[in-house]
Amino acid sequence: MKYVLVTGGVVSGLGKGVTASSIGVVLKACGLRITSIKIDPYLNTDAGTMSPFEHGEVFVLDDGGEVDLDLGNYERFLDIKLTRDNNITTGKIYQSVIDKERRGDYLGKTVQVVPHVTDAIQEWIERVAMIPVDGKEGPADVCVIELGGTIGDIESMPFIEALGQFSYRVGPGNFCLVHVSLVPVLNVVGEQKTKPTQHSVRGLRGLGLTPNILACRSTKALEENVKEKLSQFCHVPAANIITLYDVPNIWHIPLLLRDQKAHEAILKGLNLQGVTVEPHLDEWTGRVERCNKLHEPVRIAMVGKYTGLSDSYLSVLKALFHASVVCQRKLIVEWVPACDLEDATAKETPDVHKAAWNLLKGSDGILVPGGFGDRGVQGKILAAKYARENRIPYFGICLGMQIAVIEFARSVLALQDANSTEFDSETSNPCVIFMPEGSKTHMGGTMRLGSRRTYFQVTDCKSAKLYGNVSFVDERHRHRYEVNPEMVAQLENAGLSFVGKDKTGQRMEIVELPDHPYFIGVQFHPEFKSRPGRPSALFLGLIAAASGQLESFLNNLNNVQNVATNSIKSNGRSTMKVHQNGSVKKPANGSVNGVYANGNGHANGNGHANGNGVHY
Ligand code: GLN
């Protein structure tokens, strides 16, 4: 096993995760098998208890791990499936050390950061690096380790120490350190300044780690004399100094790395020269080009709580984007803060209320993503009602499905107080209830989490068709509440159709309104398994419906072959050929979204990402 460690210096937010994933992409294109580990030095055991508003979305893995959103990037870029242990946190490490101490495993020794915590970190890395994540047998060739945070952070010290020891232990030729840093340009003189990078490399060396490669973020390519200067002060050959200059979207990053021969420097560091092939990355080049050509817009209203930070819904945005590309539409996400749709807002700030409704009404489709807590729930219910009554395509994910059921119970069954017990524990019409397997007292890891199977109840429904007429689908879950099985008959008699259930038939997984152009809610989170070139089926349905293409999609899934660049077999049921490209867009609030980069999109190689069904 060879290791590439990616660290960050100067400031956070340099795109270390994207850089690390892109390194994986280039190495994969060299013919190597790649796995990855993300180290988050925070004390939380996992990302499950962290607010999406603070830290971006909580990504959910097949095994139910609630992890940092960077693992989503790795899964999408590299088309792999990671485990919860691929995300190391200070909380997990200390918990394992303390458990060991309580068991008496340290045999009376004083338990210390060095060597006990640092040993635990190294053992964890070595163990997890061996887990196959690409569907093949045996361990990968290279493990890319991303150390979160910035060099100098107090929290990352034990990890730096452990990684320093680790690099020494695995020895030269097995370990390559890429340091991502910033080269700012001062407006006054327009000069590329190397001092911050010099300082951060000095800090790194002082902690016992020597970078093999510098990846410098800057607005433009580094000038030769700047590279020379950095080389001299940082003791890194100029050929190993790469510039990650600003690009229109992150799909360019693997190409930037390849063009500057980053792979050669890494392969040299890992003693792998001569055993690999040239990384062509044709799919990436094509994707970047095609993405720039998308012009016809499709507008999707995202009615959520955390609309101020697009990272809060990162995977949903990626999934929408993958679907838009296949539908040849330029994705425009309209951020609609759910609270702004509510009547109370009309009284307090009528302009805000009006603007939110205008956005909603101007969109081609409405998506209500997952969420917790009662803030904005009424606004989401109004959005679902608007979509249902005006026949606007609607897709509700997890809470978005529960909202659709509550709205239907209130409006169609005339049960005014219908609600989820999450928001009103006293309601006399609890159409969404607490699940027995959840916990109300412990928040971490106590939900129904990870991959679970949904069985289709009927074949003649949109979701079954979109999934390729399979009998079941495996998707990832993260919820504590569920549709009340005792109210299902009543809801179905009034026209709501529960077309997907778990194996007991008691747990509602997919709901549809049959007489609506596209009104679907799912208890699971299909966004986590969407891939570039293989968008998640129900996101594809939403975008197709919102762009007037659903009918033709459903009538003939094969007709997408006309826009083909890749063909994907799906258990012999149908073959779709799709575009794979990307685009950049800015949402109303100014943060970047809709940008998507992916690993490879070699869909043929992996015809069962969902364990079943059609793969686009
Ligand atoms: N709060 C709801 C529940 O726990 C929905 C969760 C979600 O949307 N992920 O069931």
XYZ file of C-alpha atoms and ligand atoms in Angstrom:
626
model
C 0.000 0.000 0.000
C 1.237 3.437 -0.965
C 0.008 6.609 0.714
C -0.592 10.143 -0.537
C -1.189 12.603 2.258
C -2.875 15.903 1.440
C -2.477 18.708 3.984
C -3.550 22.339 3.884
C -1.775 25.511 4.843
C -2.360 29.235 5.328
C -6.160 29.288 5.335
C -9.014 26.812 5.271
C -11.390 26.534 2.356
C -8.701 26.137 -0.309
C -10.427 23.149 -1.854
C -8.234 20.507 -0.268
C -10.983 17.905 -0.579
C -11.452 18.546 -4.282
C -7.682 18.511 -4.783
C -7.320 15.217 -2.928
C -10.210 13.660 -4.887
C -8.741 14.961 -8.145
C -5.366 13.439 -7.297
C -7.260 10.176 -6.869
C -8.867 10.653 -10.270
C -5.553 11.205 -12.036
C -3.901 8.259 -10.298
C -6.895 6.105 -11.165
C -6.509 7.172 -14.785
C -2.908 5.969 -14.494
C -4.340 2.500 -13.918
C -4.106 2.386 -10.117
C -6.821 1.350 -7.685
C -7.551 4.097 -5.187
C -9.108 4.310 -1.755
C -9.313 7.311 0.519
C -9.427 8.349 4.151
C -10.612 11.693 5.465
C -9.281 12.829 8.830
C -11.414 15.380 10.655
C -9.623 16.604 13.766
C -12.807 17.765 15.505
C -13.960 16.046 18.684
C -17.341 14.913 17.406
C -17.395 11.155 16.931
C -18.961 11.678 13.542
C -20.705 14.367 11.528
C -24.146 13.045 12.551
C -24.674 15.547 15.342
C -23.310 18.543 13.456
C -25.537 21.235 12.018
C -25.529 21.353 8.225
C -25.565 25.105 8.561
C -22.214 25.035 10.289
C -20.487 22.185 8.584
C -22.380 21.440 5.392
C -24.447 18.331 4.792
C -24.071 15.100 6.691
C -23.197 12.480 4.106
C -24.598 8.993 4.693
C -22.819 5.830 3.618
C -24.196 2.376 2.788
C -23.126 1.105 6.200
C -25.059 3.888 7.926
C -21.998 5.983 8.726
C -22.824 9.685 9.055
C -19.719 11.323 7.721
C -18.101 14.471 6.435
C -19.348 15.661 3.055
C -15.885 15.226 1.569
C -16.504 11.488 1.563
C -19.340 12.211 -0.846
C -16.851 13.914 -3.119
C -14.585 10.866 -2.983
C -17.452 8.495 -3.719
C -18.575 10.569 -6.690
C -15.127 11.425 -8.070
C -13.758 7.919 -7.788
C -16.981 5.916 -8.090
C -16.239 4.005 -4.899
C -18.207 3.070 -1.765
C -16.553 4.010 1.475
C -17.168 2.791 5.014
C -17.715 4.797 8.194
C -14.157 3.990 9.246
C -12.827 5.875 6.223
C -13.692 9.022 8.169
C -11.376 9.361 11.177
C -12.176 11.927 13.855
C -10.502 12.841 17.126
C -13.670 11.605 18.830
C -13.342 8.113 17.323
C -9.633 7.835 18.091
C -9.953 8.936 21.704
C -12.977 6.733 22.187
C -11.010 3.703 21.016
C -8.038 4.612 23.237
C -10.225 5.199 26.282
C -12.142 1.949 25.678
C -8.825 0.138 25.532
C -7.692 1.794 28.746
C -10.913 0.785 30.511
C -10.426 -2.797 29.388
C -6.981 -2.696 30.945
C -5.249 -3.322 27.635
C -2.441 -0.858 28.408
C -1.243 -3.067 31.268
C -0.760 -0.370 33.865
C 1.020 2.079 31.587
C 0.356 5.824 31.679
C -1.784 6.426 28.597
C -0.412 9.342 26.573
C -0.933 11.160 23.286
C 2.465 9.846 22.185
C 2.655 6.895 21.744
C -0.869 5.635 22.495
C -3.025 8.073 20.573
C -0.521 8.362 17.724
C -0.286 4.556 17.510
C -4.065 4.269 17.450
C -4.157 6.726 14.516
C -1.550 4.792 12.555
C -3.197 1.446 13.204
C -6.541 2.873 12.109
C -5.088 4.187 8.847
C -3.341 0.921 8.028
C -6.426 -1.123 8.795
C -8.878 1.004 6.843
C -6.593 1.488 3.836
C -6.856 -2.273 3.213
C -10.668 -2.307 2.881
C -11.622 -2.687 -0.808
C -13.968 0.116 -1.847
C -14.205 -0.208 -5.625
C -16.142 -3.448 -5.858
C -13.033 -5.481 -6.636
C -11.304 -7.924 -4.375
C -8.193 -7.147 -2.401
C -6.822 -3.820 -1.244
C -6.316 -0.769 -3.466
C -2.861 0.328 -4.663
C -2.895 3.831 -3.265
C -4.673 5.393 -0.300
C -5.224 9.134 -0.475
C -5.416 10.587 3.045
C -6.806 14.069 3.487
C -6.028 15.806 6.739
C -8.782 18.317 7.486
C -8.029 21.726 8.936
C -4.900 23.795 8.500
C -1.334 23.103 9.625
C -0.882 24.678 13.032
C -4.359 23.890 14.364
C -4.142 22.614 17.930
C -6.601 19.814 17.182
C -4.580 18.363 14.323
C -1.323 18.054 16.293
C -1.694 14.379 17.307
C -2.531 13.537 13.688
C 0.491 15.412 12.334
C 2.719 13.658 14.838
C 1.189 10.293 13.937
C 1.545 10.940 10.212
C 5.165 12.018 10.679
C 5.893 8.719 12.426
C 3.855 6.899 9.814
C 5.810 8.362 6.869
C 9.023 7.273 8.552
C 7.644 3.820 9.219
C 6.343 3.095 5.710
C 9.524 4.615 4.335
C 10.479 6.671 1.298
C 8.890 5.488 -1.911
C 5.680 4.606 -0.097
C 4.576 7.993 1.130
C 4.054 11.249 -0.765
C 2.997 14.506 0.828
C 1.068 17.093 -1.157
C 0.701 20.401 0.633
C -2.109 22.636 -0.609
C -1.352 26.266 0.070
C -2.272 29.782 -0.964
C -0.265 32.243 -3.032
C -2.166 35.505 -2.703
C -1.886 38.350 -5.179
C -1.855 41.762 -3.600
C -3.920 44.204 -5.593
C -1.595 47.140 -5.075
C 1.419 45.590 -6.745
C -0.193 42.614 -8.495
C 2.600 40.404 -7.241
C 2.231 36.725 -6.322
C 3.302 36.506 -2.694
C 5.126 33.407 -1.489
C 5.613 34.267 2.177
C 2.430 32.622 3.547
C 3.371 29.358 1.805
C 6.945 29.606 3.057
C 5.638 29.956 6.586
C 3.229 27.081 6.361
C 5.862 24.766 4.860
C 8.243 25.802 7.633
C 5.523 24.894 10.134
C 5.050 21.531 8.449
C 8.780 20.777 8.439
C 9.020 21.844 12.060
C 6.452 19.151 12.807
C 8.520 16.546 11.027
C 6.798 16.408 7.636
C 8.476 17.375 4.372
C 6.255 18.111 1.374
C 7.066 16.392 -1.917
C 4.644 18.532 -3.877
C 3.195 21.986 -3.395
C -0.241 22.641 -4.863
C -0.676 26.395 -4.753
C -4.039 28.046 -5.062
C -3.741 31.361 -6.851
C -5.823 33.437 -9.223
C -3.469 32.822 -12.150
C -0.728 30.326 -12.999
C 2.403 30.895 -10.906
C 5.163 32.797 -12.635
C 8.425 30.925 -13.110
C 10.391 33.177 -10.762
C 7.741 32.662 -8.091
C 8.093 28.911 -8.454
C 11.867 29.243 -8.195
C 11.539 31.246 -5.037
C 9.136 28.774 -3.481
C 11.411 25.933 -4.522
C 14.396 27.546 -2.840
C 12.664 28.383 0.402
C 10.547 25.268 0.689
C 13.052 22.720 -0.646
C 10.631 21.381 -3.222
C 11.781 21.006 -6.871
C 10.145 23.607 -9.146
C 8.754 20.766 -11.264
C 6.800 19.622 -8.205
C 5.103 22.963 -7.697
C 1.636 22.919 -9.224
C -0.692 25.880 -9.545
C -4.347 25.389 -8.915
C -5.430 28.607 -10.506
C -9.059 29.697 -10.583
C -11.167 27.711 -13.044
C -14.828 28.001 -14.017
C -15.707 24.673 -12.422
C -14.048 21.973 -10.388
C -14.137 19.442 -13.208
C -11.057 21.206 -14.481
C -8.973 20.262 -11.462
C -7.976 16.730 -12.521
C -7.080 18.177 -15.928
C -5.009 20.933 -14.318
C -3.135 18.352 -12.274
C -2.546 16.142 -15.283
C -1.440 19.032 -17.514
C 1.124 20.116 -14.947
C 2.310 16.546 -14.576
C 1.392 16.260 -10.921
C 0.940 12.523 -11.449
C 4.566 12.148 -12.537
C 5.779 13.828 -9.352
C 3.473 11.675 -7.236
C 4.371 8.449 -9.029
C 8.025 9.267 -8.570
C 7.453 9.896 -4.876
C 5.669 6.559 -4.618
C 8.203 4.635 -6.660
C 5.546 3.690 -9.163
C 7.134 5.054 -12.304
C 6.994 2.675 -15.189
C 4.194 0.519 -13.786
C 1.400 2.860 -14.807
C -0.157 4.203 -18.009
C -0.543 7.788 -19.231
C -3.657 9.378 -17.721
C -5.784 10.380 -20.700
C -8.867 11.658 -18.895
C -10.779 11.951 -22.175
C -14.099 11.647 -20.383
C -13.213 14.591 -18.205
C -12.183 16.756 -21.095
C -15.356 15.913 -22.983
C -17.452 16.537 -19.921
C -15.958 19.959 -19.300
C -16.532 20.939 -22.923
C -20.086 19.678 -23.094
C -20.959 21.290 -19.837
C -20.079 24.695 -21.178
C -22.534 24.209 -24.020
C -25.629 23.761 -21.868
C -27.818 26.812 -22.224
C -31.535 25.982 -22.018
C -32.405 26.494 -18.348
C -34.386 24.317 -15.979
C -35.380 26.076 -12.758
C -35.745 24.076 -9.589
C -36.976 25.699 -6.391
C -35.164 24.296 -3.348
C -37.474 24.906 -0.436
C -35.335 24.360 2.609
C -34.134 25.604 5.920
C -30.429 26.060 5.292
C -30.627 28.024 2.078
C -27.819 30.330 3.243
C -25.145 27.680 2.757
C -25.343 25.605 -0.400
C -23.018 22.976 1.140
C -25.928 22.073 3.411
C -27.540 20.344 0.453
C -24.421 19.438 -1.492
C -25.396 15.940 -2.626
C -28.896 17.074 -3.583
C -27.351 19.787 -5.762
C -24.966 17.312 -7.340
C -27.808 14.873 -8.034
C -29.923 17.636 -9.610
C -26.956 18.597 -11.687
C -26.233 15.058 -12.897
C -29.863 14.752 -13.944
C -29.887 18.142 -15.690
C -26.879 17.208 -17.750
C -28.557 14.031 -18.976
C -31.633 16.109 -19.819
C -29.394 18.653 -21.569
C -30.543 21.512 -19.427
C -28.633 24.181 -17.559
C -29.581 23.822 -13.940
C -30.723 26.919 -12.121
C -31.432 26.411 -8.446
C -33.759 28.950 -6.886
C -33.194 29.044 -3.150
C -36.473 29.544 -1.369
C -36.183 29.807 2.429
C -39.213 27.836 3.632
C -40.039 30.360 6.371
C -40.390 33.133 3.794
C -43.387 31.361 2.238
C -45.315 31.382 5.499
C -48.211 33.714 6.290
C -46.360 35.143 9.274
C -43.687 36.497 6.924
C -46.381 38.183 4.824
C -47.318 40.236 7.861
C -43.833 41.061 9.078
C -41.912 41.468 5.810
C -44.342 41.397 2.884
C -41.592 41.999 0.305
C -39.656 38.953 1.439
C -42.837 36.857 1.318
C -43.671 38.065 -2.170
C -40.157 37.494 -3.459
C -40.168 33.903 -2.117
C -43.518 33.127 -3.756
C -42.370 34.691 -7.017
C -39.330 32.436 -7.016
C -41.462 29.392 -6.294
C -44.008 30.262 -8.956
C -41.312 30.999 -11.524
C -39.726 27.579 -11.202
C -40.267 24.493 -13.344
C -40.054 22.063 -10.446
C -40.058 22.060 -6.651
C -37.794 20.057 -4.375
C -38.241 19.807 -0.625
C -35.112 18.191 0.810
C -34.588 16.415 4.125
C -34.603 18.291 7.395
C -35.118 18.248 11.136
C -37.041 20.485 13.522
C -40.167 22.499 12.947
C -38.744 25.723 11.559
C -40.068 26.318 8.051
C -42.339 23.265 8.092
C -45.449 25.311 7.380
C -43.690 26.960 4.412
C -42.736 23.558 3.052
C -46.337 22.382 3.415
C -47.464 25.426 1.413
C -44.915 24.616 -1.295
C -46.148 21.008 -1.513
C -49.746 22.224 -1.680
C -48.877 24.655 -4.444
C -47.126 21.917 -6.430
C -49.986 19.457 -5.950
C -52.764 21.860 -6.843
C -50.992 23.487 -9.771
C -49.578 20.263 -11.179
C -45.972 21.451 -10.812
C -43.362 18.662 -10.628
C -42.594 17.961 -6.959
C -39.939 15.796 -5.388
C -39.876 15.396 -1.610
C -36.924 13.755 0.076
C -37.322 12.288 3.581
C -38.867 15.248 5.423
C -40.046 16.382 1.968
C -42.052 13.147 1.679
C -43.450 13.477 5.196
C -44.475 17.056 4.365
C -46.311 15.883 1.245
C -48.254 13.337 3.322
C -49.148 15.909 5.991
C -50.294 18.367 3.332
C -52.442 15.731 1.643
C -54.023 14.709 4.948
C -54.818 18.315 5.786
C -56.087 19.443 2.381
C -57.655 16.345 0.870
C -58.746 14.393 3.962
C -59.636 17.674 5.686
C -57.759 16.656 8.829
C -56.801 20.182 9.822
C -54.424 19.197 12.590
C -52.714 16.364 10.726
C -49.045 16.523 11.573
C -45.865 14.675 12.357
C -45.376 13.956 16.032
C -41.924 15.500 15.523
C -43.671 18.878 15.310
C -46.848 18.301 17.327
C -46.803 15.456 19.808
C -50.455 16.074 20.742
C -51.990 15.960 17.267
C -55.125 13.837 16.977
C -54.136 12.925 13.411
C -50.519 11.788 13.588
C -49.845 10.881 9.956
C -46.100 10.778 10.616
C -44.910 9.091 13.807
C -41.758 8.283 15.750
C -40.112 5.019 14.745
C -39.538 2.461 17.475
C -35.906 1.933 16.494
C -34.979 5.592 16.991
C -33.981 7.372 20.195
C -35.259 10.683 21.523
C -32.580 11.041 24.164
C -29.431 10.205 22.201
C -28.897 12.022 18.948
C -25.702 10.437 17.594
C -26.189 7.401 15.367
C -29.661 6.554 16.649
C -31.693 7.002 13.489
C -32.653 4.444 10.875
C -29.436 4.790 8.935
C -27.816 3.496 5.791
C -28.792 1.226 2.951
C -32.220 -0.424 3.212
C -34.317 -2.173 0.607
C -37.533 -0.812 -0.837
C -39.904 -3.145 -2.682
C -42.147 -1.785 -5.392
C -45.817 -2.574 -4.757
C -46.959 -1.879 -8.301
C -45.224 -1.778 -11.656
C -47.417 0.868 -13.204
C -46.010 3.886 -11.427
C -43.468 6.522 -12.395
C -40.845 5.615 -9.841
C -40.796 1.909 -10.731
C -40.440 2.822 -14.387
C -37.704 5.361 -13.714
C -35.780 2.809 -11.690
C -36.015 0.481 -14.675
C -38.928 -1.758 -13.669
C -36.926 -3.529 -11.027
C -38.651 -5.184 -8.107
C -36.610 -3.442 -5.432
C -34.070 -0.668 -4.890
C -31.437 -0.157 -2.203
C -31.102 3.433 -1.055
C -29.609 5.184 1.960
C -31.723 6.351 4.887
C -31.448 8.836 7.735
C -34.647 9.369 9.677
C -36.390 8.946 13.019
C -40.009 9.404 11.946
C -42.103 7.572 9.383
C -45.551 7.579 7.795
C -48.064 6.167 10.266
C -49.043 2.742 8.865
C -52.426 3.041 10.540
C -53.341 5.987 8.362
C -52.140 4.513 5.087
C -55.484 2.999 4.029
C -57.256 6.295 4.632
C -54.640 8.215 2.619
C -54.694 5.661 -0.194
C -58.470 5.700 -0.434
C -58.235 9.436 -1.012
C -55.805 8.990 -3.914
C -52.298 8.971 -2.483
C -50.382 5.895 -3.543
C -47.646 4.229 -1.500
C -45.829 2.460 -4.296
C -42.707 1.457 -2.399
C -42.509 -0.217 1.034
C -39.959 -2.100 3.098
C -40.097 -5.880 3.364
C -42.593 -5.830 6.233
C -44.983 -3.737 4.176
C -45.424 -1.517 7.231
C -42.852 1.101 6.385
C -43.706 3.543 3.597
C -40.745 4.319 1.355
C -42.119 5.876 -1.847
C -45.317 7.854 -2.288
C -46.796 9.083 -5.554
C -49.827 10.991 -6.741
C -50.800 8.973 -9.809
C -52.855 11.705 -11.471
C -50.198 14.355 -11.217
C -47.491 15.045 -13.842
C -44.783 14.284 -11.241
C -45.449 14.226 -7.530
C -43.128 11.838 -5.720
C -41.875 11.587 -2.164
C -39.250 9.191 -0.837
C -38.338 8.327 2.742
C -34.764 7.643 1.664
C -32.026 9.909 0.310
C -31.336 8.932 -3.301
C -28.966 11.900 -3.709
C -26.154 10.025 -1.965
C -25.856 7.461 -4.733
C -26.156 9.737 -7.740
C -23.115 9.760 -9.988
C -22.131 11.940 -12.919
C -23.408 10.199 -16.006
C -25.595 7.977 -13.795
C -28.034 10.374 -12.150
C -30.346 9.001 -9.534
C -33.574 7.824 -11.184
C -36.028 10.074 -9.349
C -33.895 13.195 -9.789
C -33.830 12.370 -13.472
C -37.622 12.090 -13.335
C -37.918 15.488 -11.679
C -35.706 17.275 -14.184
C -37.302 15.441 -17.106
C -40.758 16.439 -15.843
C -39.652 20.016 -15.183
C -38.274 20.287 -18.708
C -41.223 18.628 -20.436
C -39.385 15.408 -21.272
C -40.807 12.925 -18.791
C -43.341 11.447 -21.147
C -40.742 10.536 -23.716
C -38.392 9.265 -21.024
C -41.040 6.963 -19.640
C -42.298 5.818 -23.006
C -38.925 4.898 -24.251
C -35.973 4.936 -21.940
C -33.843 4.022 -24.938
C -34.508 7.261 -26.726
C -31.852 8.980 -24.666
C -29.434 7.094 -26.880
C -29.751 9.951 -29.315
C -27.642 12.142 -27.078
C -25.288 9.361 -26.285
C -21.681 9.363 -25.363
C -21.721 6.372 -23.057
C -23.934 3.377 -22.866
C -24.854 1.703 -19.656
C -26.384 -1.705 -19.403
C -28.875 -2.232 -16.688
C -29.346 -5.876 -15.957
C -30.212 -6.315 -19.596
C -33.380 -4.311 -19.248
C -32.530 -1.168 -21.064
C -29.563 0.697 -22.346
C -29.259 4.427 -22.028
C -26.631 6.573 -23.537
C -26.025 9.810 -21.888
C -24.097 12.995 -21.891
C -21.619 13.515 -19.160
C -20.674 17.047 -18.556
C -21.043 19.828 -16.085
C -21.758 23.444 -15.542
C -21.270 26.208 -13.106
C -23.911 28.384 -11.654
C -24.356 30.744 -8.815
C -27.485 30.693 -6.720
C -29.266 33.811 -5.662
C -27.301 34.003 -2.441
C -24.015 34.042 -4.248
C -22.546 30.750 -3.158
C -21.374 28.345 -5.763
C -23.477 25.331 -6.484
C -24.542 23.162 -9.313
C -20.888 22.595 -9.991
C -19.998 19.040 -10.228
C -16.897 17.144 -10.785
C -16.740 13.422 -10.858
C -14.351 10.609 -10.886
C -14.686 9.015 -14.223
C -18.212 8.249 -15.264
C -17.139 4.945 -16.743
C -20.576 3.668 -16.164
C -20.051 0.478 -18.109
C -17.618 -0.763 -15.547
C -20.144 -0.674 -12.795
C -23.603 -1.541 -13.917
C -25.129 -1.943 -10.507
C -24.426 1.124 -8.457
C -27.836 0.827 -6.863
C -27.504 -2.882 -6.546
C -30.248 -3.054 -9.131
C -32.102 -0.974 -11.586
C -31.277 1.346 -14.414
C -28.067 3.258 -14.417
C -27.851 6.381 -16.391
N -36.988 14.792 10.669
C -37.487 13.712 9.901
C -37.237 12.355 10.564
O -36.426 12.236 11.444
C -36.891 13.721 8.506
C -35.438 13.399 8.491
C -34.787 13.749 7.195
O -35.339 14.470 6.388
N -33.577 13.273 6.986
O -37.843 11.401 10.188
